[in-house]
Coordinates of C-alpha atoms (C1' of nucleotides) in Angstrom, one line a residue:
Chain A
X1 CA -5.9 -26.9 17.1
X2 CA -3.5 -24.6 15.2
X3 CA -2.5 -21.5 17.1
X4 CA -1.1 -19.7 14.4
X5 CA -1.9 -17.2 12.7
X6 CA -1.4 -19.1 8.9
X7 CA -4.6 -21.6 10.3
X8 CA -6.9 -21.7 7.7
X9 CA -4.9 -19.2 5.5
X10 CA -4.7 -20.2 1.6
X11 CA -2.3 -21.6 -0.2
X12 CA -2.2 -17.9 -2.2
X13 CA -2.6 -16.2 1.0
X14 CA 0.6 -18.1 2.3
X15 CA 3.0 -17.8 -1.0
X16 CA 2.0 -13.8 -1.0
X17 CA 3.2 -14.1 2.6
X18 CA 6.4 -15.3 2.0
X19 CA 7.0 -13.0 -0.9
X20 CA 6.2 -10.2 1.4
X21 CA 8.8 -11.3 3.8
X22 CA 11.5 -9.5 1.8
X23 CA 12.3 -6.0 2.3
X24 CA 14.1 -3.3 1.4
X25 CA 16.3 -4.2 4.4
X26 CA 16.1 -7.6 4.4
X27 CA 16.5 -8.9 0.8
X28 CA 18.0 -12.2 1.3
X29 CA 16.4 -14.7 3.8
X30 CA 17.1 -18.2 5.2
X31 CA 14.2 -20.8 4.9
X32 CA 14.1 -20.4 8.2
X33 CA 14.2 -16.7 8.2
X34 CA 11.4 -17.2 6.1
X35 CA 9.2 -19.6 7.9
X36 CA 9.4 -17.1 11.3
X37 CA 8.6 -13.9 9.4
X38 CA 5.6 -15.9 7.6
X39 CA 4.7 -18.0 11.1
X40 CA 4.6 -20.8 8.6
X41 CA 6.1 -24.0 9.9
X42 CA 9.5 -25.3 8.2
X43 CA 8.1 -28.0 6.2
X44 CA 5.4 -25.7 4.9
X45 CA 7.7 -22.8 4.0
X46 CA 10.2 -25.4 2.5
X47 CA 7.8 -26.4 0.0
X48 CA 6.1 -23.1 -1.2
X49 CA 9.6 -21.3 -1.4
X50 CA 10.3 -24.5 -3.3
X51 CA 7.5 -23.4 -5.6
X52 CA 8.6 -20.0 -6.0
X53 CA 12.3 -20.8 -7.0
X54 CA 11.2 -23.4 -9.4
X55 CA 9.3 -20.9 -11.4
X56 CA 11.7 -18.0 -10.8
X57 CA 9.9 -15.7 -8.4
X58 CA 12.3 -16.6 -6.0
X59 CA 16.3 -17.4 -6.4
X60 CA 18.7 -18.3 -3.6
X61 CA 22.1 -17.8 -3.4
X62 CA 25.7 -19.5 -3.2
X63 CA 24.8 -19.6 1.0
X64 CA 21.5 -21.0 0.1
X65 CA 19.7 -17.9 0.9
X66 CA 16.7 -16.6 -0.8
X67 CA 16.1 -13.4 -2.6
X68 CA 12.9 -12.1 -4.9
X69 CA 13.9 -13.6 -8.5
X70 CA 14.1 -12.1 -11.8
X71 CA 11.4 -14.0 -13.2
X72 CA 8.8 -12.0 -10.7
X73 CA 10.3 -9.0 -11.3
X74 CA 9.7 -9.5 -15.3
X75 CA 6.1 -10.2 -14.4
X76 CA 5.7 -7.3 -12.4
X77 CA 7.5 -5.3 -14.7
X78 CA 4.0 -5.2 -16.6
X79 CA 2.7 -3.4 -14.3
X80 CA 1.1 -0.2 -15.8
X81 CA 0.9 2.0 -12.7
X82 CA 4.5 0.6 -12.2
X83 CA 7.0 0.5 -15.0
X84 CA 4.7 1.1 -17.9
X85 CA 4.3 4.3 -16.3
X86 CA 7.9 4.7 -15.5
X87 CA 8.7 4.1 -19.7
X88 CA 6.5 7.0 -20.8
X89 CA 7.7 9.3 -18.0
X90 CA 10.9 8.3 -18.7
X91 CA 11.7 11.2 -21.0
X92 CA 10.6 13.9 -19.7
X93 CA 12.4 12.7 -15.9
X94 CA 15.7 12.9 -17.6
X95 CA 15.0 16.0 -19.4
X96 CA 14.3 17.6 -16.1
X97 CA 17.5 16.1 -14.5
X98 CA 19.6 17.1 -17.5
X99 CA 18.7 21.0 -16.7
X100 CA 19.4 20.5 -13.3
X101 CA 21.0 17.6 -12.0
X102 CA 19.1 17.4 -9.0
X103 CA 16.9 14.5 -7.8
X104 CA 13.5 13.9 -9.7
X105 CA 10.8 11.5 -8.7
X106 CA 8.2 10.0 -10.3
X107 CA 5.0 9.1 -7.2
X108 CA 1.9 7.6 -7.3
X109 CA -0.3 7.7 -4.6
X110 CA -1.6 3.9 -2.7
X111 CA -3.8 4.4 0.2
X112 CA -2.3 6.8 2.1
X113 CA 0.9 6.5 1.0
X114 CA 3.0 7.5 -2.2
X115 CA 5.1 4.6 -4.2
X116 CA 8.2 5.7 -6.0
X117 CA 8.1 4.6 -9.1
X118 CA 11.3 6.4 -10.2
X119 CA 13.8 8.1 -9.1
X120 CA 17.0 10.0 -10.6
X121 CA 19.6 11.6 -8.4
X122 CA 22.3 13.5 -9.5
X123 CA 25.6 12.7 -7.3
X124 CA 26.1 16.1 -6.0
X125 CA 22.1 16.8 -5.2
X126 CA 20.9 16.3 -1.7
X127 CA 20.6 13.1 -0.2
X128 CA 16.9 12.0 -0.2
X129 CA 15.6 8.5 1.7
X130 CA 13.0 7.9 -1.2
X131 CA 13.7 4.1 -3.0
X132 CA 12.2 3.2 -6.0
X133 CA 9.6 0.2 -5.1
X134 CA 9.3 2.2 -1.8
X135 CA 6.6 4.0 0.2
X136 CA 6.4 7.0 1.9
X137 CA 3.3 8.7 3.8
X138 CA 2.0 11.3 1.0
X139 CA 1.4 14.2 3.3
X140 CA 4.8 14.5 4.3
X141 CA 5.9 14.8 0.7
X142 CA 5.7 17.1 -2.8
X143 CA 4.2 14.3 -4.5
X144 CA 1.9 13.1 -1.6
X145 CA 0.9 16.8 -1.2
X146 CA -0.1 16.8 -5.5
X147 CA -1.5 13.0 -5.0
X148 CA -3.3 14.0 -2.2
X149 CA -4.8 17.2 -3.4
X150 CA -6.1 15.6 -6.3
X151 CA -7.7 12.6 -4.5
X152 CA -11.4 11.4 -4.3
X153 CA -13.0 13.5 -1.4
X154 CA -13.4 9.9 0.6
X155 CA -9.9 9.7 0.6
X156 CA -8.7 13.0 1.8
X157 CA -11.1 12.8 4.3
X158 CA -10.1 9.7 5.6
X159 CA -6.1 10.9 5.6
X160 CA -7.1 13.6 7.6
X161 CA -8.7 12.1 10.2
X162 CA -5.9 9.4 10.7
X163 CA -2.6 10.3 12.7
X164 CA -0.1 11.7 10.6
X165 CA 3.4 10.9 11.3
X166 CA 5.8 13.5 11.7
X167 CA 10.0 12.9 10.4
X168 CA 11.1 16.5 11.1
X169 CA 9.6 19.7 13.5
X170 CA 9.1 20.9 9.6
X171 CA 6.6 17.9 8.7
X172 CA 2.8 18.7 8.4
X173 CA 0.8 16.8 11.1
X174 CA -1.9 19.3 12.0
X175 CA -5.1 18.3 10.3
X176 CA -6.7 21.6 9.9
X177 CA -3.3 22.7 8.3
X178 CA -2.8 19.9 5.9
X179 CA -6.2 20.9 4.8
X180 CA -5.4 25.0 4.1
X181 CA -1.9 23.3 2.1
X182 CA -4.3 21.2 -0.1
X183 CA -6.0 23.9 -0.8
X184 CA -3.3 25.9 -1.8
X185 CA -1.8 22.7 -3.9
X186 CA -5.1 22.8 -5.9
X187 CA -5.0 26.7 -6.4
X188 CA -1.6 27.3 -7.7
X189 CA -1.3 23.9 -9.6
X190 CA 2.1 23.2 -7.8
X191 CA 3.2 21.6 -4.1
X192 CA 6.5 22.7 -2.1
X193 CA 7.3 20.5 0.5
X194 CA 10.3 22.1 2.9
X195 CA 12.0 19.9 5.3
X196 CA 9.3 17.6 5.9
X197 CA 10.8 14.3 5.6
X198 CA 14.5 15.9 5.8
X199 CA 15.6 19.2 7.0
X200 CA 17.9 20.1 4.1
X201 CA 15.3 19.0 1.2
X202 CA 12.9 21.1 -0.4
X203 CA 10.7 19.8 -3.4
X204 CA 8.6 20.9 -5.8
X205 CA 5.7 18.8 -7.4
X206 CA 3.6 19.0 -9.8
X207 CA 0.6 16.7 -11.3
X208 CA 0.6 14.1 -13.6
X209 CA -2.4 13.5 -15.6
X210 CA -4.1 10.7 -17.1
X211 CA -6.5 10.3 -20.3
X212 CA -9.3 11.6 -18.6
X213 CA -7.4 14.1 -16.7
X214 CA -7.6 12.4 -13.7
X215 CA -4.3 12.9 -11.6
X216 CA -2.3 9.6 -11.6
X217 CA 0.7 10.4 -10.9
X218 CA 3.0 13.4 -9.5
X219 CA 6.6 14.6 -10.7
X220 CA 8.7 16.1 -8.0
X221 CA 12.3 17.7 -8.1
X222 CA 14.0 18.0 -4.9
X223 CA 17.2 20.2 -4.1
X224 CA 19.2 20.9 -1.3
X225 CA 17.3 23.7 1.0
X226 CA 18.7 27.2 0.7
X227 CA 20.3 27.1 -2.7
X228 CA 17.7 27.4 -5.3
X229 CA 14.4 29.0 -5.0
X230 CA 11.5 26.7 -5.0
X231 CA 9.5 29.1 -7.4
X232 CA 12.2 29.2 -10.1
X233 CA 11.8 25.6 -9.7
X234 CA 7.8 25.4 -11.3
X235 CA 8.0 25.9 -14.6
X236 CA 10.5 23.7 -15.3
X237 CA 8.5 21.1 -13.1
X238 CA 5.4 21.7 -15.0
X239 CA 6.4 21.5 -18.3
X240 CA 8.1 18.1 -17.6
X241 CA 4.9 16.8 -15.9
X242 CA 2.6 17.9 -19.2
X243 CA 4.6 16.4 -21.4
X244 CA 4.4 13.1 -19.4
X245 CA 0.5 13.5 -19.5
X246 CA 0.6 14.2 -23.0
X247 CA 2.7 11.0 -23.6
X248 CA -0.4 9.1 -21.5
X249 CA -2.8 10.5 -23.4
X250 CA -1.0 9.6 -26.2
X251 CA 0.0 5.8 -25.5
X252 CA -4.3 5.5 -24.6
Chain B
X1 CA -11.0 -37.5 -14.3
X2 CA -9.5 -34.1 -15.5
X3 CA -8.7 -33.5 -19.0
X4 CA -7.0 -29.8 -18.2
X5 CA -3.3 -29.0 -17.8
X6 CA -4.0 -27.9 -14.3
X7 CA -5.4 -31.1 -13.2
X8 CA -3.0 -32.1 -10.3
X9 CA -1.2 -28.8 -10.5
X10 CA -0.5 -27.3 -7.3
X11 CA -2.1 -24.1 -6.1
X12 CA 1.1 -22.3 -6.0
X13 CA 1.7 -23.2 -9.9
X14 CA -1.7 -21.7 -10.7
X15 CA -0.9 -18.7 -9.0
X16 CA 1.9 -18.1 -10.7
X17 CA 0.6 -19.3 -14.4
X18 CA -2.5 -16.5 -13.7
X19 CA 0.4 -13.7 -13.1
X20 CA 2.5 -15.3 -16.5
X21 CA -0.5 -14.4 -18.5
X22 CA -0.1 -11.6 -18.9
X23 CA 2.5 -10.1 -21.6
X24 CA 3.4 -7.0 -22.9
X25 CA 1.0 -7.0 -25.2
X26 CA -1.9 -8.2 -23.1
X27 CA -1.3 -6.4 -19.7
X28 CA -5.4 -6.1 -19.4
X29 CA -7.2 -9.1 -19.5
X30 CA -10.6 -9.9 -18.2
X31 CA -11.4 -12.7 -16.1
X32 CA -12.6 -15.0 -18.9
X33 CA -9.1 -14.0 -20.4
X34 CA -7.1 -15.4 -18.1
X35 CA -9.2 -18.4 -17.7
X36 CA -8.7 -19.5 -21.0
X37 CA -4.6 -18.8 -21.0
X38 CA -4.4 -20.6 -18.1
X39 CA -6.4 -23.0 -19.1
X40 CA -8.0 -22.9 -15.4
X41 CA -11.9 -23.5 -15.2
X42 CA -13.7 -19.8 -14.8
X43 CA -14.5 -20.3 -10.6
X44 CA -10.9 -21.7 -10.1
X45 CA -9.6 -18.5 -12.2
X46 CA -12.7 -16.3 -10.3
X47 CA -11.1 -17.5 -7.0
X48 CA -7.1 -17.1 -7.3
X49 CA -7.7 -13.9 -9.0
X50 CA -10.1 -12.5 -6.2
X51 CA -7.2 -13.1 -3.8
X52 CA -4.4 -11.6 -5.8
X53 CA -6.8 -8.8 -6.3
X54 CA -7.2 -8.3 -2.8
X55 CA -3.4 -8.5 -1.8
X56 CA -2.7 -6.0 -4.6
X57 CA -0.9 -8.4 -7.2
X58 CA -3.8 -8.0 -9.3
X59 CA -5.3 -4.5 -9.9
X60 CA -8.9 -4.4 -11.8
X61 CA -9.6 -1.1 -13.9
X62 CA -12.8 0.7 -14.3
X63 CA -13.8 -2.0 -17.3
X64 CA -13.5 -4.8 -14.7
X65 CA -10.5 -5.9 -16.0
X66 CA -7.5 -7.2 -14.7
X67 CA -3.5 -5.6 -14.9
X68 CA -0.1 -6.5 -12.9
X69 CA -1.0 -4.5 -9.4
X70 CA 1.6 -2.1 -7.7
X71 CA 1.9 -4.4 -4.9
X72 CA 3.6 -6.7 -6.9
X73 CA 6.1 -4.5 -8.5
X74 CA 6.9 -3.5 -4.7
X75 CA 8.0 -6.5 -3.5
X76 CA 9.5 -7.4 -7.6
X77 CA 11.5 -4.2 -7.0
X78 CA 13.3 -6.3 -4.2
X79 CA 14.9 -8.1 -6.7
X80 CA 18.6 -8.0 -6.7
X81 CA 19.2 -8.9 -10.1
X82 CA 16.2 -6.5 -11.2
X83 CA 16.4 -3.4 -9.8
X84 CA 18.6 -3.8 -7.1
X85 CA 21.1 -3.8 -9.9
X86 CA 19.5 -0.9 -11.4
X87 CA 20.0 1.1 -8.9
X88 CA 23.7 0.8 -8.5
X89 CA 24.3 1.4 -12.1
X90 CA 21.8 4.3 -12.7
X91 CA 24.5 7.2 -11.8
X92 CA 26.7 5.5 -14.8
X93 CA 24.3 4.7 -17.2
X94 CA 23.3 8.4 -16.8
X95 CA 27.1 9.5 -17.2
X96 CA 27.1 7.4 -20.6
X97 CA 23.7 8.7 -22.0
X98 CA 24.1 12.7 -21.2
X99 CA 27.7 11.8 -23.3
X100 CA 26.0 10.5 -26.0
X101 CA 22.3 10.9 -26.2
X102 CA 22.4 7.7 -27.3
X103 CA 20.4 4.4 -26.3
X104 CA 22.0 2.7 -23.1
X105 CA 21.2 -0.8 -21.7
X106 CA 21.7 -2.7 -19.1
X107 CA 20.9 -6.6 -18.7
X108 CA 21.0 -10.0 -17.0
X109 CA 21.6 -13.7 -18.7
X110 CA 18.8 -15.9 -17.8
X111 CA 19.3 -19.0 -19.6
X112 CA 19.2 -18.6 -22.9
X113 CA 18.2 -15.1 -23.1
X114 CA 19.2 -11.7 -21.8
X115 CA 16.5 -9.8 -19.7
X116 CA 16.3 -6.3 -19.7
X117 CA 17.2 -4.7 -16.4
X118 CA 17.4 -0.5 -17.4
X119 CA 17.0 1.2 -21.0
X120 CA 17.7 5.2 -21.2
X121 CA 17.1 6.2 -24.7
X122 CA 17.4 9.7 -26.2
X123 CA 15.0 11.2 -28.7
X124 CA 16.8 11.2 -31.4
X125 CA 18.7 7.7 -31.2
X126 CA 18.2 5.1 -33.1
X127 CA 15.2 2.8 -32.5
X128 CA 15.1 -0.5 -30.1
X129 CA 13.0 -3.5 -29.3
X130 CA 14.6 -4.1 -26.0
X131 CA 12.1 -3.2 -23.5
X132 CA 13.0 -3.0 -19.6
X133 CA 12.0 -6.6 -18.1
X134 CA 11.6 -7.6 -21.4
X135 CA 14.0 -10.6 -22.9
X136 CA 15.8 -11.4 -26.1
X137 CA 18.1 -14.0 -27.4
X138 CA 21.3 -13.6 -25.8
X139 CA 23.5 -14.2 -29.2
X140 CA 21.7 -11.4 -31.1
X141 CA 22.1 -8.8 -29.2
X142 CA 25.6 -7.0 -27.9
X143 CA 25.0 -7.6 -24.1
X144 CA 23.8 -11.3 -25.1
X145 CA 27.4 -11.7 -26.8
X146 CA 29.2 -10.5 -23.4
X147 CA 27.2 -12.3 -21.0
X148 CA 27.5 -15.5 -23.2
X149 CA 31.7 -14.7 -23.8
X150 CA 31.9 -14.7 -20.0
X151 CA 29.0 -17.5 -19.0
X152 CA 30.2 -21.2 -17.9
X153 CA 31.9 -23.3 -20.1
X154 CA 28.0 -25.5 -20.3
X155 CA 25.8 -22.5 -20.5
X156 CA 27.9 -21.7 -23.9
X157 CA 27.8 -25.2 -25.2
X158 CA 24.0 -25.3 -24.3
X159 CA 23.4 -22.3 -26.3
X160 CA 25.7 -23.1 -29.2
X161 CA 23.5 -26.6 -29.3
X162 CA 20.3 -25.0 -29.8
X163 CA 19.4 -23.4 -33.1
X164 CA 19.7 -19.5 -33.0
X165 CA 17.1 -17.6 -34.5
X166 CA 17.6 -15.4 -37.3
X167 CA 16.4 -11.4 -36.7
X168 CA 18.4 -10.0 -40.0
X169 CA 20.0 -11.4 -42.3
X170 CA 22.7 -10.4 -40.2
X171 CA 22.2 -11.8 -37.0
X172 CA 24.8 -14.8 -35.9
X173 CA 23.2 -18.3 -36.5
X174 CA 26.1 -20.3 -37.2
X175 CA 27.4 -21.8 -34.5
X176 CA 31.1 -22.0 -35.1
X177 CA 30.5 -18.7 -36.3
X178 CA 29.6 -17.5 -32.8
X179 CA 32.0 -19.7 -30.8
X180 CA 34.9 -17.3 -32.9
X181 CA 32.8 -14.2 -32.1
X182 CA 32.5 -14.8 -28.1
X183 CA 36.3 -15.7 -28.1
X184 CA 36.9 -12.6 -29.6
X185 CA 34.6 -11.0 -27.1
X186 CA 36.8 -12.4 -23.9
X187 CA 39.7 -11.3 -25.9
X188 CA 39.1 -7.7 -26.4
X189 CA 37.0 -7.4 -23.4
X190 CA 34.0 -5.9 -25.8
X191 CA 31.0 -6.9 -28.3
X192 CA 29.8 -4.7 -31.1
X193 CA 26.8 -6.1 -32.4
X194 CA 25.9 -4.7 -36.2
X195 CA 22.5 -5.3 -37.5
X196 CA 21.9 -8.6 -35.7
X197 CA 18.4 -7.1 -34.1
X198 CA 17.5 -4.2 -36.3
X199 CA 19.8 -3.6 -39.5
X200 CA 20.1 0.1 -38.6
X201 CA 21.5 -0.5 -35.1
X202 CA 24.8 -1.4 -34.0
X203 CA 25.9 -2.1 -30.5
X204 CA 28.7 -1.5 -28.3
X205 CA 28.8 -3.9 -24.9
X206 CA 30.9 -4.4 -21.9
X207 CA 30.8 -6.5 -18.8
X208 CA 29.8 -5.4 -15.7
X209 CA 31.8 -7.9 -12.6
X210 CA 30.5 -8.8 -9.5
X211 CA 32.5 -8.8 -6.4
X212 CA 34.5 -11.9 -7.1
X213 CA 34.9 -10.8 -11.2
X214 CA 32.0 -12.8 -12.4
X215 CA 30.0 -11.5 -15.1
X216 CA 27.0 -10.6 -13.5
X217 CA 25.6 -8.0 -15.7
X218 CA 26.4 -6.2 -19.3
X219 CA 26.0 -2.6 -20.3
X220 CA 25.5 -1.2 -23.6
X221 CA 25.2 1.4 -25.7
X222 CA 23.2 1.5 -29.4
X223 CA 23.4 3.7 -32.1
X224 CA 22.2 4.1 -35.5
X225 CA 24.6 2.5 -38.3
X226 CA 27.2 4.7 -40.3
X227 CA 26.9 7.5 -37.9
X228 CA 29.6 6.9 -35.0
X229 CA 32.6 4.5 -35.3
X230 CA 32.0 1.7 -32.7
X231 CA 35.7 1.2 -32.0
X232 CA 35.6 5.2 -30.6
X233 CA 32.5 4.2 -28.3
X234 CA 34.7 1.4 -26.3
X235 CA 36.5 3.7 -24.0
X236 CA 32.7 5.3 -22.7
X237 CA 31.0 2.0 -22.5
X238 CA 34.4 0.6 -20.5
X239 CA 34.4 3.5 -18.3
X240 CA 31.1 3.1 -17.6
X241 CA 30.7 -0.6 -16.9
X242 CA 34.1 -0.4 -14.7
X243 CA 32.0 2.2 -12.7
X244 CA 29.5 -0.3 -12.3
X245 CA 31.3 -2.8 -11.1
X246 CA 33.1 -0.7 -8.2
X247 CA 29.9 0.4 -7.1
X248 CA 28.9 -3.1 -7.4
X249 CA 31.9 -4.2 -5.0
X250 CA 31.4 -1.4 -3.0
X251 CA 28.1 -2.2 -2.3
X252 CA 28.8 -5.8 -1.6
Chain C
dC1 C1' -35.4 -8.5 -28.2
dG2 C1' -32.6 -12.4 -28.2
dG3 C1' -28.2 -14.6 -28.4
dA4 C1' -23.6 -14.6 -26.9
dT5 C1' -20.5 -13.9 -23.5
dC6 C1' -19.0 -12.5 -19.1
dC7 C1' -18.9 -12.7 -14.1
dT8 C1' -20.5 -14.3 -9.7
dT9 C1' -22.0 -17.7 -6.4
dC10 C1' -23.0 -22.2 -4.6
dC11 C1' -21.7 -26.6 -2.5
dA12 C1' -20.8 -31.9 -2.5
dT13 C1' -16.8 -34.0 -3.2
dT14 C1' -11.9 -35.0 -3.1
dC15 C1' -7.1 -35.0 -3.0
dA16 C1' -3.4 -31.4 -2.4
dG17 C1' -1.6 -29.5 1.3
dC18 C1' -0.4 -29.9 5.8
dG19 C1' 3.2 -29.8 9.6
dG20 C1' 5.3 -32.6 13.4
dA21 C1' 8.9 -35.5 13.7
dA22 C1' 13.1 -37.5 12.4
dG23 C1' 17.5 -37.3 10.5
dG24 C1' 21.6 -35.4 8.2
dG25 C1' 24.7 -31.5 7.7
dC26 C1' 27.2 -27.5 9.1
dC27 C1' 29.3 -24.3 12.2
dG28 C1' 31.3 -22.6 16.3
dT29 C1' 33.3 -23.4 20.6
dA30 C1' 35.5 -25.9 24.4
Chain D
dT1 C1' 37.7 -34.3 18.6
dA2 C1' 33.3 -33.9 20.5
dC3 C1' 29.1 -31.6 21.4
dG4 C1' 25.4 -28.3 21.2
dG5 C1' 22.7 -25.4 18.3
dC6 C1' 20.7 -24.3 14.3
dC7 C1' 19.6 -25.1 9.6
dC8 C1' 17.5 -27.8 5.8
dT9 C1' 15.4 -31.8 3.9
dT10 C1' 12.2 -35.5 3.7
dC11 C1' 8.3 -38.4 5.1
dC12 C1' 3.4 -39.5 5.3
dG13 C1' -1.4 -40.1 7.6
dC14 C1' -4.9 -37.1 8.0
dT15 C1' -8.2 -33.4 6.8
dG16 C1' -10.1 -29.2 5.3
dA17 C1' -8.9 -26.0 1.5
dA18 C1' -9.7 -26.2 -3.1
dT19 C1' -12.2 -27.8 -6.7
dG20 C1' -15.2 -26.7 -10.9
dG21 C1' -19.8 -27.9 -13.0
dA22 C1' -23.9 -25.8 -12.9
dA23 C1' -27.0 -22.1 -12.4
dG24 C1' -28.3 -17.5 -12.6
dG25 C1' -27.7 -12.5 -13.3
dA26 C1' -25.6 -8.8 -16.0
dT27 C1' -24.0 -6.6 -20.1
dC28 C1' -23.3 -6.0 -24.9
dC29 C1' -24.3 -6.1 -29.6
dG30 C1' -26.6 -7.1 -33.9

DNA sequence: CGGATCCTTCCATTCAGCGGAAGGGCCGTA
DNA sequence: TACGGCCCTTCCGCTGAATGGAAGGATCCG
C-alpha cells in the first residue's frame, strides 16, 4: 500500500504537480528537489520532468537543474486574463508612468487573492513587494480593495468571513471595517490603500472594465507615503483605467 | 488497434498537445475544438481538459468554452528566459522607449526562431507583427540577425541549411548572403534590419550578455523607414542592451 | 420540428505508468 | 586515495489509471 500522498493521483495531476514546484524563490530545482516537493518517487519524477523538457515546458541548466521553459511560457502567454490583457493595458500603463514615474500595476482578482499581471516601476518610486505572475491577498491592496468591491456578493461574503492576514498595524483585518471601505470603494469609484502591505506605500486604484461592464481588472499607482496626495492621484488613475476598458470593449 | 496519432502517446504528451492547441488566433476553443486539433477522441479530450480546468490551466468562459487559465501564466511567469528576463530589462527598455517613442523588443533564440520576451510600442511608431511570446524567423528580423551572429558555430550552419522564408522582397534568403550579414553583425556589434518583415520598418538590434558574455538575449528598437537614420539609433540601443546585461550579471 | 453538433457519462478492457532496486557518477572530506 | 553521501539514470514485472466507443441529453439553427 502506497502511503503517499501522489497514490492514486493522475498522470495530469502529477505533471501539474511538478510544474507547481517552482516558485518565485525557488526557480531552479534538482530532480530530486523535484521529486520531494512533489512526494513523487525518483523514478516517477525522472520520467515526467523528462516529459516536460522534451516538449519545452521545462529546461535544465548547465548543473542539470530544472527551471519552467520557454515553450510553457509561450503557451501561457495566450492567456487572456494574463497577457492578452497585459497587451491592451499596455498603453495606457505607460502613459500613466510616463506622467509620473511612479509604480503602476495592472491586478486581477483569483479567489481571494489579486494576480499581478503587470507591473512598471520607476527606479526612484518606492519599493513595492508585488511580482508580476504573483499573488497577493486583495483586501490588503488598492487593486484587491477595486476587485473586491466589485465582486459577486458570494464572494465578498465569503472574504469576509475568512481570516484576513495583516502585513503592517496599517493593514485592514477587521471584518466590519473592510466592509464600510468597500463601500466607500463602490461610492467614490476609486480605492486608497495606505500602508497596508508596506508602511511607506500608498496606492490609488481604480476599475477596469470589461465588455459588459463587469469589473475585470484594477489599475493601481503606488507612491512613496507622504509625498503626493492620493486625491491628486484619481484622475489621472481613472482616465488610464477607461481608456483600458475602452480598448476591451474595443478588441470584443 | 488505434488508427489516431495519440494511440500509444503518453498522458503527459496529451496534456501538453491539448494546451499547444491553442494559438493566437484560437485562444477560445470548445471542447469539440480541441478534440479534433488534438486529434484525441471527445471523452479522452472531456477528461484531460476537466483536470486542467480544475487546476486552473484551463479557464472555461460563460459560452463553455475553453482559454489558457491564469494558473498557468503563474507558474509560466517563472520562466527565466520569459519573464524572468523581462523583468531585469524592463527599467532599460523603458529608458529606450520614453527616448524615442518608438517600438522596443526584446527576445530569445529558440532553435530556429526568435521568441518574443517584451514589446513597448508607442502610438505613433511604426507598425509590428512581433507579438510578446509570439515567434518569428530568426534571420528576418534584427534581433534574429544578433542572436544568430553570436549562436554556436552548428546553430548557424543548421539555420543557413534550411531554406529561409521570404517576408518582402527584402528579407535575406540567400544563404551566403546572410553568412556576410551575421559576420558583419559580430563585427560591428549591431544588426539593422530594413524591410525584411514589413517594408516600412527598419530595425536597430544589440546583444544583451549573460554572466559569462554569452548571447542570451537581443534588444531592439523599430522604426518607420526614411524617418530616423539607423546608424544615430546605435548608441541608445547599445546603452540600453549594456544596461541589461549588468543587471543581468548583477542579478546572477 | 427535426437534424446537426456539442457535451457528459458510463464502464469493460488494456497497456501505460508505476516505483523499488540497482548501479554509476560526482563531490566533499579525512 | 578512499569512502560516505547524494544525485541521476535505467530496468521491468505488475496493476490500476486511462481509455474511448456508445448512449443519451442539451442546444442551436434552418
Amino acid at each position: 500500500m502506497r502511503h503517499d500522498p501522489m497514490k492514486g493521483r493522475s498522470v495530469t495531476g502529477r505533471v501539474l504537480a511538478v510544474l507547481e514546484s517552482f516558485s518565485a524563490d525557488r526557480t531552479h530545482l534538482s530532480l530530486s528537489d523535484i521529486s520531494r516537493r512533489t512526494g513523487l518517487p525518483l523514478a516517477t519524477a525522472h520520467r515526467l520532468v523528462g516529459e516536460l523538457a522534451a516538449w519545452g515546458a521545462l529546461e535544465r541548466d548547465d548543473q542539470g537543474r530544472y527551471r519552467v521553459g520557454l515553450r510553457l511560457w509561450e503557451v501561457a502567454a495566450l492567456a487572456p486574463r494574463g497577457l492578452g490583457l497585459r497587451e491592451l493595458a499596455l498603453p495606457f500603463l505607460e502613459d500613466l508612468y510616463e506622467a509620473t514615474h511612479e509604480n503602476v500595476q495592472l491586478a486581477v482578482l483569483d479567489g481571494a487573492e489579486v494576480v499581478y499581471v503587470e507591473r512598471i516601476s520607476g527606479r526612484h518610486a518606492v519599493g513595492v513587494l508585488s511580482r508580476v505572475g504573483g499573488r497577493w491577498p486583495a483586501h490588503a491592496t488598492g487593486v484587491g480593495l477595486v476587485l473586491l468591491a466589485h465582486a459577486p456578493t458570494e464572494v465578498q461574503e465569503s472574504f469576509l468571513t475568512s481570516p484576513l492576514a495583516a502585513f503592517t498595524r496599517k493593514t485592514i483585518v477587521d471584518p466590519a471595517r473592510l466592509r464600510r471601505v468597500l463601500a466607500e470603494v463602490r461610492r467614490t469609484g476609486v480605492a486608497v490603500s495606505d500602508g497596508q502591505v508596506t508602511l511607506d506605500a500608498v496606492s490609488v486604484a481604480a476599475p477596469v472594465r470589461g465588455p459588459a461592464g463587469q469589473v475585470v481588472a484594477a489599475l493601481s499607482i503606488v507612491v512613496r507615503a507622504g509625498t503626493i496626495e492620493p486625491p491628486t492621484l484619481v484622475p489621472a488613475v481613472l482616465t488610464a483605467a477607461r481608456g483600458i476598458s475602452r480598448a476591451i470593449k474595443q478588441a470584443s
